[in-house]
XYZ file of C-alpha atoms in Angstrom:
681
model
C -211.827 -55.322 -19.516
C -211.172 -52.524 -21.577
C -212.124 -50.383 -18.394
C -209.567 -52.001 -16.370
C -206.992 -51.579 -18.977
C -207.871 -48.063 -19.305
C -207.471 -47.319 -15.693
C -204.016 -49.234 -15.143
C -202.924 -47.615 -18.140
C -203.968 -44.359 -16.554
C -202.073 -45.492 -13.055
C -198.975 -45.968 -14.875
C -198.970 -42.557 -16.328
C -199.517 -40.690 -13.279
C -196.564 -42.892 -11.537
C -194.268 -42.114 -14.393
C -195.121 -38.183 -14.119
C -194.821 -38.415 -10.210
C -191.584 -39.790 -11.008
C -190.381 -37.382 -13.498
C -191.758 -34.659 -11.262
C -189.731 -36.007 -8.408
C -186.720 -35.946 -10.155
C -186.661 -32.896 -12.260
C -188.905 -30.656 -10.265
C -192.273 -29.260 -10.591
C -192.744 -26.063 -12.814
C -194.452 -23.606 -10.349
C -195.072 -20.472 -12.131
C -198.644 -20.480 -10.702
C -197.275 -20.094 -7.192
C -195.591 -16.748 -7.742
C -198.301 -14.506 -7.162
C -199.259 -16.385 -4.060
C -195.583 -16.223 -2.669
C -195.312 -12.490 -3.290
C -198.499 -11.640 -2.153
C -197.436 -13.787 1.441
C -194.176 -11.711 1.706
C -195.763 -8.300 1.028
C -198.286 -9.156 4.050
C -195.690 -10.088 6.118
C -193.052 -7.488 5.600
C -194.684 -4.691 3.876
C -192.200 -4.598 0.913
C -193.335 -5.697 -2.927
C -191.786 -8.958 -4.310
C -191.342 -9.158 -8.023
C -190.289 -12.715 -9.418
C -188.773 -12.377 -12.663
C -187.189 -15.558 -13.170
C -188.411 -19.266 -12.908
C -190.153 -20.905 -9.872
C -190.208 -24.562 -9.324
C -190.792 -27.148 -6.447
C -188.372 -30.295 -6.250
C -189.869 -33.319 -3.994
C -186.753 -35.021 -3.709
C -184.567 -35.893 -1.380
C -186.550 -33.326 0.409
C -189.421 -30.608 -0.211
C -187.355 -27.801 -2.109
C -188.531 -24.351 -3.371
C -186.554 -22.532 -5.612
C -186.999 -18.968 -6.842
C -184.984 -17.007 -9.309
C -184.349 -12.978 -10.129
C -186.261 -11.416 -7.378
C -186.511 -7.659 -6.607
C -187.850 -6.749 -3.397
C -188.703 -2.728 -2.743
C -190.538 -0.476 -0.482
C -194.080 0.581 -2.682
C -193.970 4.289 -1.298
C -190.510 4.544 -2.830
C -191.344 5.573 -6.341
C -187.606 6.309 -7.450
C -187.005 2.755 -7.058
C -183.462 3.405 -5.818
C -183.888 1.694 -2.656
C -184.249 -1.992 -3.326
C -182.682 -5.395 -2.920
C -182.078 -7.877 -5.921
C -181.462 -11.407 -5.444
C -180.118 -13.955 -7.960
C -181.940 -17.048 -6.324
C -183.774 -18.208 -3.162
C -183.643 -21.891 -2.402
C -185.669 -23.278 0.919
C -185.481 -26.782 1.836
C -188.034 -28.420 4.347
C -189.646 -31.544 4.986
C -193.025 -32.283 3.417
C -194.450 -33.551 6.662
C -194.403 -30.268 8.381
C -195.883 -28.696 5.461
C -198.804 -31.216 5.253
C -199.005 -30.450 9.153
C -199.613 -26.715 8.516
C -196.404 -25.726 10.355
C -193.707 -25.786 7.783
C -190.105 -26.101 9.312
C -187.622 -24.774 6.929
C -184.333 -26.477 7.445
C -182.398 -24.153 5.555
C -182.656 -20.969 3.110
C -180.037 -19.951 0.995
C -179.842 -16.520 -0.795
C -177.205 -16.425 -3.606
C -175.832 -12.891 -4.455
C -178.444 -10.473 -2.796
C -177.639 -6.775 -3.092
C -178.841 -3.928 -1.410
C -178.916 -0.614 -3.091
C -179.083 2.090 -0.807
C -178.972 5.978 -2.310
C -176.836 8.408 -0.045
C -178.442 11.590 0.675
C -176.693 15.204 1.331
C -179.450 16.250 3.411
C -181.922 15.168 5.677
C -185.468 14.597 3.833
C -188.571 16.322 5.148
C -190.772 14.560 7.860
C -187.605 12.322 8.127
C -188.530 12.569 12.015
C -191.825 10.735 11.241
C -191.640 7.160 12.531
C -192.020 4.398 10.277
C -194.306 1.444 10.265
C -193.022 -1.101 12.699
C -191.355 -4.224 10.930
C -193.429 -7.401 12.235
C -192.755 -10.363 10.302
C -195.647 -12.740 10.260
C -194.192 -16.317 9.005
C -197.457 -17.897 10.157
C -196.332 -20.510 12.630
C -193.059 -21.165 10.299
C -189.710 -21.992 11.791
C -186.359 -21.406 10.341
C -183.392 -23.054 11.606
C -180.522 -21.787 9.246
C -180.178 -18.843 6.567
C -176.960 -18.635 4.356
C -175.935 -15.441 2.387
C -173.755 -15.985 -0.444
C -171.718 -13.318 -2.131
C -173.916 -10.577 -0.843
C -173.493 -6.804 -1.418
C -174.468 -3.409 0.145
C -174.147 -0.546 -2.737
C -174.087 2.968 -1.372
C -174.446 5.113 -4.139
C -175.200 8.822 -5.600
C -175.309 9.283 -9.315
C -175.261 12.719 -9.248
C -171.758 12.864 -7.431
C -170.964 9.884 -9.287
C -170.078 8.110 -5.736
C -170.347 4.484 -5.512
C -168.945 2.555 -2.356
C -169.391 -0.818 -1.335
C -169.479 -3.741 1.131
C -169.020 -6.673 -1.170
C -168.413 -10.387 -0.644
C -170.752 -10.717 2.200
C -170.622 -14.388 3.272
C -172.574 -15.304 6.402
C -174.331 -17.765 8.160
C -177.108 -17.357 10.620
C -178.341 -20.311 12.793
C -181.812 -19.753 14.731
C -182.243 -21.724 17.821
C -185.595 -22.967 19.698
C -184.754 -20.453 22.424
C -184.525 -17.476 20.065
C -180.855 -17.314 20.274
C -179.043 -16.157 16.839
C -175.691 -16.964 16.076
C -174.178 -15.128 12.799
C -170.708 -15.317 11.628
C -169.309 -14.545 8.434
C -166.924 -12.570 6.264
C -166.939 -9.253 3.987
C -164.649 -6.646 2.294
C -165.531 -3.185 3.291
C -163.983 -1.093 0.585
C -160.771 -2.751 0.455
C -160.548 -4.044 3.962
C -161.154 -7.694 4.843
C -163.259 -8.359 7.819
C -164.617 -11.258 9.639
C -167.537 -11.018 12.348
C -169.151 -12.837 14.912
C -172.513 -11.755 16.252
C -174.881 -13.571 18.887
C -178.305 -12.112 19.948
C -181.278 -13.079 21.523
C -184.359 -11.809 19.721
C -187.880 -11.101 21.692
C -191.085 -12.469 20.798
C -192.899 -10.358 17.900
C -193.245 -7.305 17.659
C -189.444 -6.176 18.369
C -190.194 -2.700 18.724
C -189.277 -1.118 22.069
C -187.924 -4.360 23.194
C -184.196 -4.686 24.188
C -181.883 -6.907 22.265
C -178.688 -8.172 24.072
C -176.145 -8.223 21.431
C -172.325 -9.748 21.802
C -170.116 -8.829 18.889
C -166.479 -9.600 17.820
C -165.032 -7.719 14.894
C -161.350 -8.339 13.240
C -160.294 -5.781 10.775
C -156.577 -6.564 10.439
C -156.294 -3.312 7.690
C -157.961 -0.939 10.395
C -157.483 -2.297 14.058
C -154.602 -3.961 15.375
C -156.535 -6.171 17.486
C -160.320 -7.601 17.521
C -162.711 -5.523 18.575
C -165.054 -7.350 21.152
C -167.795 -6.460 23.482
C -171.798 -6.539 24.540
C -174.503 -3.926 23.905
C -178.334 -3.653 24.266
C -180.177 -2.739 21.155
C -183.619 -1.059 21.045
C -185.439 0.158 18.106
C -187.592 3.107 18.675
C -189.300 4.066 15.568
C -186.329 5.136 13.180
C -183.992 5.407 15.570
C -181.620 2.449 16.764
C -180.587 2.985 20.607
C -177.368 0.878 21.466
C -177.123 1.108 25.326
C -174.608 -0.648 27.694
C -171.877 -0.764 25.652
C -168.777 -2.198 26.985
C -166.066 -4.418 25.530
C -162.258 -4.503 24.538
C -160.315 -3.397 21.968
C -156.618 -5.294 22.310
C -155.901 -4.996 26.005
C -157.979 -1.777 26.901
C -161.386 -1.769 27.971
C -164.063 0.808 26.746
C -167.502 1.481 27.517
C -170.106 3.975 26.496
C -173.203 4.328 24.298
C -174.372 5.101 20.698
C -177.608 5.848 18.618
C -177.946 5.901 14.935
C -181.288 7.811 13.392
C -181.770 5.813 10.066
C -184.482 7.773 8.749
C -183.210 9.469 5.469
C -179.574 10.614 5.646
C -178.208 8.721 9.124
C -177.063 10.662 12.018
C -174.684 8.918 14.411
C -174.213 9.970 17.962
C -171.222 7.879 19.740
C -169.785 8.868 23.262
C -167.024 6.415 24.081
C -164.273 5.875 27.195
C -161.126 3.867 26.648
C -158.982 2.776 29.084
C -156.263 2.331 26.462
C -156.889 3.188 22.689
C -154.290 2.233 20.117
C -154.608 3.587 16.583
C -151.991 2.074 14.111
C -150.344 4.357 11.374
C -148.968 2.828 7.870
C -145.081 2.375 8.369
C -143.085 4.338 5.630
C -140.611 2.304 3.535
C -137.108 2.357 3.564
C -136.098 5.486 1.816
C -139.648 7.232 1.560
C -137.783 10.073 3.019
C -136.694 10.923 -0.295
C -139.294 9.802 -2.451
C -141.554 12.228 -3.888
C -145.307 12.512 -2.214
C -147.753 10.418 -3.561
C -150.212 11.359 -6.163
C -152.968 8.758 -5.067
C -156.220 10.176 -4.682
C -157.571 10.920 -1.271
C -161.401 10.580 -1.124
C -163.301 12.197 1.806
C -166.647 12.540 -0.140
C -168.300 9.850 2.248
C -168.482 12.616 4.887
C -171.219 14.541 2.852
C -173.454 11.268 3.369
C -173.513 10.903 7.289
C -173.851 13.305 10.087
C -172.299 12.435 13.401
C -171.458 13.937 16.892
C -168.787 11.865 18.434
C -166.825 12.068 21.681
C -163.829 9.872 22.511
C -161.821 10.077 25.700
C -158.932 7.480 26.632
C -156.494 7.154 29.796
C -154.098 6.424 27.194
C -153.938 6.685 23.690
C -150.974 5.180 21.208
C -151.167 6.489 17.777
C -148.407 4.723 15.541
C -145.625 4.706 18.132
C -146.504 7.839 20.092
C -148.020 7.759 23.366
C -150.667 10.277 24.426
C -152.132 10.416 27.682
C -154.877 11.793 28.549
C -157.045 11.944 25.478
C -160.251 13.817 24.800
C -161.297 14.593 21.409
C -164.800 16.049 20.482
C -165.886 15.637 16.645
C -168.828 17.142 14.990
C -169.631 16.175 11.298
C -172.575 17.949 9.355
C -173.189 19.006 5.720
C -169.793 17.381 4.700
C -167.784 19.491 7.304
C -166.144 17.688 10.048
C -164.527 19.525 13.200
C -162.127 17.805 15.295
C -160.693 19.599 18.625
C -158.855 18.819 21.896
C -158.171 21.013 24.735
C -156.430 18.907 27.039
C -154.097 16.513 25.485
C -151.205 15.180 27.278
C -147.961 14.179 25.446
C -144.461 13.279 27.077
C -144.778 15.812 29.764
C -146.482 18.569 27.692
C -149.472 19.727 26.572
C -151.511 19.880 23.376
C -154.335 21.825 22.121
C -155.980 22.535 18.722
C -158.659 22.072 16.279
C -158.767 20.391 12.683
C -161.639 21.470 10.068
C -161.852 19.250 7.220
C -164.292 20.502 4.167
C -165.649 17.745 2.061
C -168.479 19.473 0.318
C -166.587 20.324 -2.825
C -164.569 18.185 -5.165
C -161.049 19.211 -3.791
C -161.114 18.872 -0.088
C -159.655 21.524 1.976
C -158.731 21.616 5.625
C -157.528 24.083 8.185
C -155.721 23.809 11.589
C -154.426 25.406 14.603
C -152.301 23.804 17.249
C -150.403 24.689 20.250
C -147.747 22.557 21.606
C -146.220 23.502 25.056
C -143.401 21.467 26.966
C -143.468 18.507 24.732
C -140.525 16.357 24.521
C -139.901 16.315 20.946
C -138.034 12.984 20.313
C -140.722 10.306 21.175
C -143.430 12.701 19.713
C -141.878 13.160 16.109
C -140.652 9.239 16.334
C -143.923 7.912 17.095
C -145.753 9.941 14.734
C -143.578 10.800 12.071
C -140.360 8.456 12.280
C -138.238 11.317 12.664
C -135.478 10.952 15.320
C -132.948 13.636 14.441
C -134.313 16.132 17.384
C -134.732 16.085 20.955
C -135.616 18.479 23.719
C -138.549 20.388 24.993
C -140.787 21.605 22.162
C -142.808 24.382 21.777
C -144.785 25.286 18.656
C -147.423 27.163 17.392
C -149.328 26.285 13.876
C -151.782 27.923 11.817
C -152.076 25.992 8.437
C -154.830 25.658 5.562
C -154.742 23.795 2.463
C -156.418 22.039 -0.530
C -156.029 19.108 -2.762
C -156.993 15.389 -3.525
C -153.656 14.070 -2.952
C -150.558 14.579 -0.429
C -148.782 16.260 -3.174
C -151.287 18.847 -3.953
C -152.051 19.237 -0.607
C -148.285 20.053 0.316
C -147.987 22.253 -2.980
C -150.964 24.101 -1.530
C -150.151 24.834 2.099
C -150.352 28.370 3.409
C -150.040 29.528 6.770
C -147.582 30.295 9.829
C -145.299 28.060 12.030
C -143.238 28.980 14.935
C -141.060 26.057 16.458
C -138.839 26.572 19.529
C -136.613 23.366 20.941
C -135.043 23.955 24.108
C -132.349 21.805 26.242
C -131.647 18.920 23.967
C -129.593 17.950 20.910
C -129.288 17.279 17.358
C -128.825 13.403 17.200
C -126.573 11.966 14.691
C -125.152 14.895 13.529
C -121.983 16.948 14.446
C -122.399 20.518 13.586
C -118.961 21.767 14.678
C -117.167 18.981 12.982
C -119.395 19.869 9.927
C -118.132 23.400 10.249
C -114.578 22.258 10.359
C -114.913 19.882 7.108
C -115.981 22.831 4.981
C -112.502 23.903 4.873
C -111.678 21.130 2.986
C -114.582 20.111 1.043
C -118.094 20.205 0.057
C -120.386 17.955 2.153
C -123.391 15.625 0.561
C -125.863 14.839 3.098
C -125.878 15.600 6.927
C -123.113 13.507 7.615
C -124.985 10.903 9.935
C -122.997 9.108 12.688
C -125.005 7.146 15.458
C -122.073 8.189 18.096
C -121.971 12.065 17.356
C -124.604 14.744 18.161
C -124.936 18.520 18.672
C -126.121 19.683 22.099
C -128.236 22.658 21.960
C -129.610 25.292 24.196
C -132.228 26.658 21.488
C -133.206 25.858 18.161
C -136.009 28.373 16.947
C -137.397 29.712 13.655
C -140.595 30.888 12.316
C -142.000 30.352 8.991
C -144.562 31.890 6.738
C -145.812 29.364 4.204
C -147.198 30.133 0.917
C -148.218 27.932 -1.913
C -145.994 25.107 -0.041
C -142.642 27.535 0.381
C -142.084 27.609 3.714
C -139.816 30.751 4.145
C -137.992 31.907 7.501
C -135.583 34.556 8.325
C -134.682 33.908 11.728
C -133.189 30.636 11.999
C -131.345 30.356 15.325
C -129.155 27.688 16.805
C -127.531 28.104 20.182
C -125.360 25.581 21.520
C -122.391 25.158 24.107
C -120.001 25.171 21.209
C -121.637 26.256 18.152
C -124.243 29.155 17.072
C -125.788 29.045 13.598
C -128.060 31.735 12.221
C -129.565 32.032 8.914
C -132.578 32.436 6.568
C -133.850 30.106 3.903
C -136.820 28.262 2.140
C -138.169 24.610 2.456
C -140.043 23.435 -0.427
C -142.805 20.873 1.106
C -144.219 19.798 -2.006
C -140.782 18.763 -3.678
C -139.210 18.139 -0.489
C -136.088 20.550 -1.322
C -134.409 23.012 0.615
C -132.326 26.031 0.231
C -130.741 27.786 3.121
C -127.975 30.424 3.910
C -126.406 30.178 7.130
C -123.715 31.413 9.064
C -122.109 29.086 11.455
C -120.252 30.396 14.503
C -117.579 29.057 16.792
C -118.278 29.823 20.542
C -115.525 30.648 22.859
C -117.234 29.152 26.047
C -119.188 26.213 27.108
C -121.897 28.538 28.276
C -125.279 28.386 26.268
C -127.876 31.019 26.489
C -126.548 32.624 29.261
C -123.246 33.755 27.588
C -122.748 37.363 26.847
C -119.424 37.159 24.586
C -119.983 37.369 20.885
C -118.905 34.060 19.018
C -116.106 33.887 16.454
C -117.599 33.511 12.933
C -116.345 31.126 10.510
C -116.053 34.004 8.104
C -117.741 32.781 5.252
C -121.581 32.009 4.846
C -122.543 28.573 4.258
C -125.046 27.400 1.805
C -127.534 24.220 2.295
C -129.228 23.357 -0.661
C -130.678 20.362 -2.620
C -133.193 17.375 -1.063
C -133.817 17.787 2.473
C -132.711 13.951 3.111
C -129.424 14.442 0.987
C -128.551 18.225 0.848
C -125.176 19.795 -0.425
C -123.394 22.014 1.958
C -120.557 24.197 1.123
C -119.096 27.691 1.919
C -120.747 30.547 0.004
C -117.735 31.778 -1.978
C -117.723 32.858 -5.391
C -116.911 30.214 -8.096
C -117.107 27.590 -5.228
C -119.437 25.352 -7.082
C -117.683 26.087 -10.893
C -114.265 25.343 -9.599
C -114.384 23.862 -5.990
C -110.693 22.775 -5.898
C -109.297 26.453 -6.488
C -112.132 28.053 -4.019
C -110.825 25.701 -1.148
C -107.317 26.586 -1.773
C -108.050 29.990 -1.574
C -109.893 29.449 1.815
C -107.136 27.624 3.234
C -104.593 30.273 1.748
C -107.011 33.116 3.633
C -106.596 30.954 6.843
C -102.845 30.768 7.009
C -102.403 34.727 7.164
C -105.737 35.145 9.299
C -104.487 32.221 11.881
C -100.792 32.213 11.844
C -98.299 30.221 9.767
C -100.255 27.146 8.150
C -103.358 27.820 9.904
C -101.848 26.373 12.893
C -103.876 29.302 15.399
C -107.191 27.835 13.743
C -105.883 24.161 14.737
C -105.633 25.569 18.255
C -108.948 27.207 18.441
C -110.650 23.980 16.954
C -108.528 21.943 19.937
C -110.038 24.064 22.267
C -113.512 22.715 21.399
C -112.195 19.028 21.237
C -112.528 19.167 17.256
C -108.624 17.835 16.492
C -107.110 20.978 15.087
C -104.217 20.599 13.062
C -100.719 21.368 14.712
C -98.344 23.532 12.945
C -95.375 22.340 11.261
C -92.804 21.719 13.755
C -94.682 20.955 16.808
C -95.597 24.569 17.154
C -98.725 26.457 17.053
C -99.627 30.139 16.441
C -100.725 31.117 19.691
C -97.862 29.913 21.243
C -95.292 30.930 18.840
C -93.050 33.669 20.933
C -90.456 34.120 18.340
C -90.940 37.224 16.198
C -88.971 36.090 13.541
C -91.094 32.469 13.127
C -92.610 34.418 9.981
C -91.284 37.117 7.873
C -92.947 38.750 5.121
C -92.809 37.046 1.780
C -92.090 33.768 3.381
C -95.272 31.428 2.847
C -97.526 34.115 2.592
C -98.418 35.055 -1.099
C -97.601 38.744 -1.636
C -100.806 39.408 -3.720
C -103.043 38.060 -1.226
C -104.727 40.865 0.786
C -105.326 38.570 3.668
C -101.621 37.059 3.756
C -98.298 38.783 5.015
C -98.298 40.893 7.625
C -101.613 42.326 7.651
C -102.908 38.812 7.950
C -100.405 38.128 10.736
C -101.606 41.048 12.460
C -105.186 40.158 12.429
C -104.490 36.714 13.614
C -102.534 37.996 16.654
C -105.254 40.421 17.363
C -107.620 37.477 17.280
C -105.449 35.370 19.576
C -104.974 38.536 21.994
C -108.971 39.145 21.906
C -109.654 35.380 22.903
C -107.061 35.567 25.487
C -107.975 38.663 27.235
C -108.269 38.669 31.105
C -106.051 35.591 31.588
C -103.057 37.501 32.856
C -104.604 39.652 35.384
C -106.591 36.727 37.058
C -109.479 39.201 38.197
C -111.806 38.792 35.028
C -113.256 36.150 33.670
C -111.072 33.826 31.592
C -111.500 33.125 27.796
C -108.193 32.114 27.012
C -107.726 28.972 25.107
C -106.231 25.622 26.796
C -102.359 25.341 25.956
C -102.041 29.006 24.736
C -99.798 31.145 26.625
C -101.027 33.905 28.604
C -98.345 36.320 27.079
C -99.852 37.865 24.128
C -97.809 36.776 20.478
C -95.557 39.990 19.474
C -96.672 41.916 16.890
C -95.406 41.597 13.334
C -95.351 45.145 12.839
C -93.581 47.736 15.111
C -96.238 48.538 17.467
C -96.256 49.252 20.958
C -96.225 46.074 23.252
C -99.852 45.096 23.850
C -101.198 45.419 27.413
C -104.012 43.449 28.863
C -107.298 44.836 28.138
C -109.545 46.323 30.755
C -112.433 44.005 31.717
C -115.058 45.938 29.934
C -112.998 44.942 26.566
C -113.274 41.125 27.316
C -115.160 40.564 24.268
C -112.625 42.486 22.004
C -115.378 44.392 20.119
C -112.798 46.268 17.534
C -111.613 42.551 16.895
C -115.242 41.472 15.745
C -115.793 44.329 13.942
C -112.752 43.597 11.621
C -114.039 39.924 11.438
C -117.129 41.248 10.060
C -115.837 43.748 7.736
C -113.400 41.392 6.179
C -115.687 38.232 5.988
C -119.428 38.708 6.524
C -120.428 40.004 3.195
């Protein structure tokens, strides 16, 4: 009886222990050595298990490993490694007893792959590593889940740390060797969604083709989904991607690629697109007047990969600008990126040039040269820079260089030269002639925008010499049917300020570049100063800013003597251009006033005004006669103003009657000389 009781008690104890083990799990530290050995045998990598290991039998057989580290035993630095918080595998007990474990699911929590960044390729990097051949000894795996994974790219010496974080993926393996991987991640600051389908060959996979279908969504970088098909093949340390074809939005593409992953990666890509769309960030409202950003620009990642890239497209959309065709060649080696094009079509013209970006130092630098020929300016500038003020055929030559870690620094350090010429176009939303007229009554603030107005131009050109962010020109030249503006000044690229001194002139003909006559000057240079989005525009007169009212009164007083009583002659000149010049009191005008007593000395003219009185009236009559030269004989080219009498106004001083000048004197050069001596100071 005692023996029976002992056996019964022992059985009860075993049942109790088994029941407890089924609930709380079996401590299985003794299994870690076996598991690590099998992993190294199957993969060639060393597994260290620093945490607890346990086996649970309920509701299914479950094995949990904590605090794992996986690394290459040949890497003594220990930089390249994988750390895992926990791995949990569920399987059926029956499959284990059969010797062919069937794992229904493996959950890998917070795996982190640490990958060092190299500036140079290591010696013997071309030697092919041992092929990876996983030996799972007849086991099958139905599903693998990655929970909150990361890939860390780092270089301690350069203080560089980049990450692909928040990786959550679900991989489902079928019995036909088809693998579906879907999930999300964050590449830098850009959320990404991916879906990959592949058919894996039987081991070993070396030199075998793996067909892959992929779909990638990255809203912050790509306007639309990138989807396609490719054939992967492993050839030692080189991943070959052949037969690439797919779509990016509504544009198809094809090509090939390869990646050499031995030490520093070498990427080669050749893609041809039917239509390539590259979005550009839109500037917020009012950004034109905002300072340049001080946010750091980080291009240090260019030091840790080499690349050879060729991209071509029948049509490319960059921002809102459309370019066709597009052909770019890029080479990245040792942290220096060179991108060039020799045949880029843009709005009826051609663009060629090269950009060089040097990321080898702490402050990246760039240099560029570019030629634009016959490009329509409005759609190009509006699409790339949201600038819609100028239209016409653009010709430009740029040679620029700079260095800096932010937009402001790049603009402040800009150096080089630029030549810009615009022909047969218009300045939109600005009426230059009306602005000239407005300057006789007050200082202008801003460009006086008006959607209904514009200034036609035959040519607008300027050359700039740029040093430390200051773009200086001495040959600004605008030629239009009714106006001409010449001048010089400086544009501060870093502060978005400008300072120009220009001389606007009214042109007595609707001819543009082909005219031979000199225009009539405004008489006083005009200053354009301040922020380039809202500058101040005012005549360059002494005391203009100190006492603008008195200065404008002086300007109007000068106009009275120069253009007849109360400036009526000026009104007629402006009327001839459709600028609405004011009529003289009493309904008359200076050009048509034939009464020699219309103005006597001392009436309405200040005796102390050197430009008033008989001298001013005489000069005004000379101007009117010069403008009307050739109208009376009917044989020469007429330059008379509409509504003006062909008979010259009588002189206020006792001088002989004026005769019609000969054809050679149509431009009235003496009159122009007087104007220059009096006003062009």
